[in-house]
PDB file of C-alpha atoms in Angstrom:
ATOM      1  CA  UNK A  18       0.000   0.000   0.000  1.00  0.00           C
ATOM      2  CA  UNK A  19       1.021   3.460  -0.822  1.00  0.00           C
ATOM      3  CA  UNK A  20       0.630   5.791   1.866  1.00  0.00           C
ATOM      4  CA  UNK A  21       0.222   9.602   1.117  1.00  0.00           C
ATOM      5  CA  UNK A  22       1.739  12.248   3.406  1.00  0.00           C
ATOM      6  CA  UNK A  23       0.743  15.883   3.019  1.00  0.00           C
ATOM      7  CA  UNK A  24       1.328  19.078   5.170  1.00  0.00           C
ATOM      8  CA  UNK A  25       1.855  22.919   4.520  1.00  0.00           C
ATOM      9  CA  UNK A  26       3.972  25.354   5.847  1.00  0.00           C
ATOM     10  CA  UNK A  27       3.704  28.813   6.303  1.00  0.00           C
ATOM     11  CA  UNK A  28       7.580  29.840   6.186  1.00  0.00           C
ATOM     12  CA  UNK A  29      11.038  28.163   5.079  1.00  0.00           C
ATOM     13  CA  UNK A  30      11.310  25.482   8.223  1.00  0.00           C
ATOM     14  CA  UNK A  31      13.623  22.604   8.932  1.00  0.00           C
ATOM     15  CA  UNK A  32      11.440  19.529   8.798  1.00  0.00           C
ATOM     16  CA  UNK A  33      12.451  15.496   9.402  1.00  0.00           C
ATOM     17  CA  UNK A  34       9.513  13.079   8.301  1.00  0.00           C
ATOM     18  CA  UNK A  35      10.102   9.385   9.010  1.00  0.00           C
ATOM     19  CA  UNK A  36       8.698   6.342   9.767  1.00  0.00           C
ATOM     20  CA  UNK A  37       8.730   4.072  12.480  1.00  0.00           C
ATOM     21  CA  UNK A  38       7.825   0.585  13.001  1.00  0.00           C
ATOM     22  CA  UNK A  39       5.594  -0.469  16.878  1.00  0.00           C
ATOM     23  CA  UNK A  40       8.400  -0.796  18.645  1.00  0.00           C
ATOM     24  CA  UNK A  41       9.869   2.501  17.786  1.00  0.00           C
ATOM     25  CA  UNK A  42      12.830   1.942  15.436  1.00  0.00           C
ATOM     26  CA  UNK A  43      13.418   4.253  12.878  1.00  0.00           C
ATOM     27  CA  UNK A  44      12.442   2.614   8.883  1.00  0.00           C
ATOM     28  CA  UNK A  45      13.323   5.530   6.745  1.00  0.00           C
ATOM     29  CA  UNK A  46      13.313   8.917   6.422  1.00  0.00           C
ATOM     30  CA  UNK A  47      11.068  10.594   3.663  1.00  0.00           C
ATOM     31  CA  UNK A  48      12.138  14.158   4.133  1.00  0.00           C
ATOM     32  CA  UNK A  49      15.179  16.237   5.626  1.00  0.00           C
ATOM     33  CA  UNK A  50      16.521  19.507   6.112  1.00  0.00           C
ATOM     34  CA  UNK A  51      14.981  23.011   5.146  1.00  0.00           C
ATOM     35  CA  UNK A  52      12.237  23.119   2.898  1.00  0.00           C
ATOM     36  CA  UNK A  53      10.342  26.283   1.682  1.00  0.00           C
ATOM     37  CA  UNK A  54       6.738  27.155   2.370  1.00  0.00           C
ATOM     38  CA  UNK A  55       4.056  25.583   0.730  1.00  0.00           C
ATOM     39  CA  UNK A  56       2.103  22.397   0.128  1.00  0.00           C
ATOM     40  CA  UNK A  57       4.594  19.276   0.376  1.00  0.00           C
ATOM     41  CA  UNK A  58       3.351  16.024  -0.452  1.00  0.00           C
ATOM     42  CA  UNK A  59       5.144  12.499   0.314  1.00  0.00           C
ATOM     43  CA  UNK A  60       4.685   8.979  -0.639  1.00  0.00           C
ATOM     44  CA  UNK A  61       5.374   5.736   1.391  1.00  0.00           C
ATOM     45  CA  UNK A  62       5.389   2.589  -0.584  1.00  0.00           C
ATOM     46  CA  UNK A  63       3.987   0.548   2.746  1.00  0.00           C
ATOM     47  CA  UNK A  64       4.383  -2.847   0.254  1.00  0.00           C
ATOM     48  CA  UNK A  65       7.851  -3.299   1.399  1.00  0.00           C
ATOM     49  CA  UNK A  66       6.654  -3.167   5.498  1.00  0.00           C
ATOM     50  CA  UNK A  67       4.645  -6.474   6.938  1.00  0.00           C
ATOM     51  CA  UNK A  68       0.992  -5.818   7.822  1.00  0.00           C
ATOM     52  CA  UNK A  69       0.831  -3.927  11.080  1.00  0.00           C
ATOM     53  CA  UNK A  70       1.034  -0.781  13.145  1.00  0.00           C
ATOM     54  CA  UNK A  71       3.327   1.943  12.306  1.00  0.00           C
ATOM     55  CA  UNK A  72       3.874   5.704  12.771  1.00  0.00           C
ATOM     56  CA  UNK A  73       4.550   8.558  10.907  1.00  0.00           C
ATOM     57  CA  UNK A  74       6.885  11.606  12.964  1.00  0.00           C
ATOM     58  CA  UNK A  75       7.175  15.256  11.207  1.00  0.00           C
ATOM     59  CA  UNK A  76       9.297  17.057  13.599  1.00  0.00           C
ATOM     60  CA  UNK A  77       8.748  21.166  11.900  1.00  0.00           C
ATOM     61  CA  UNK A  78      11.732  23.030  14.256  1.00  0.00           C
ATOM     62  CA  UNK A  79      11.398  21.604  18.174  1.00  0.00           C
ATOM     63  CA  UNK A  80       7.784  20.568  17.931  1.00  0.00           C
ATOM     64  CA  UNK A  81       6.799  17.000  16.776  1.00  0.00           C
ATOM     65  CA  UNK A  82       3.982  15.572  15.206  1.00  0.00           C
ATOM     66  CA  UNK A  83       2.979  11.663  15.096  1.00  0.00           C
ATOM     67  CA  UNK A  84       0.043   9.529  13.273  1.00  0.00           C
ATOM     68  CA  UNK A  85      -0.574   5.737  13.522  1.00  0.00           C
ATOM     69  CA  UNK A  86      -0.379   4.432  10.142  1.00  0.00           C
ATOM     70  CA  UNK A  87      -2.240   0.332   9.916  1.00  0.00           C
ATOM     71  CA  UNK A  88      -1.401  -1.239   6.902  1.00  0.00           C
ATOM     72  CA  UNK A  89      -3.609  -4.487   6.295  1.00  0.00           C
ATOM     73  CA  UNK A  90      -1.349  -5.451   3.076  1.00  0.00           C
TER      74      UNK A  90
END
């Protein structure tokens, strides 16, 4: 499965999107370093991952965002 990322931001940030696995190891990173304001839109190919829970981080500066991903493959 194909999993579709999206966010906007309002200024030129620093930004680190990954994806971890339950137990909180680190899978891969989809996006690093400064990227400009806008709409940015990111595409995990979940086929490669066994069926199960997983999360998805966007740290934007200090603060830190995370989502629960479930891929039923």
């Amino acid at each position: 499965d194909e999993i579709e990322i999206a966010f906007s931001l309002d200024k030129p940030v620093e930004v680190l999107l990954s994806i971890y696995n339950a137990n909180g190891n680190q899978l891969e990173t989809l996006a690093s370093g400064k990227l400009e304001a806008g709409q940015h839109v990111y595409k995990w190919d979940g086929k490669l991952f066994k069926a199960g829970l997983y999360f998805v981080s966007l740290q934007i500066n200090s603060k830190r965002a995370t989502k629960k991903i479930i891929l039923t493959n």
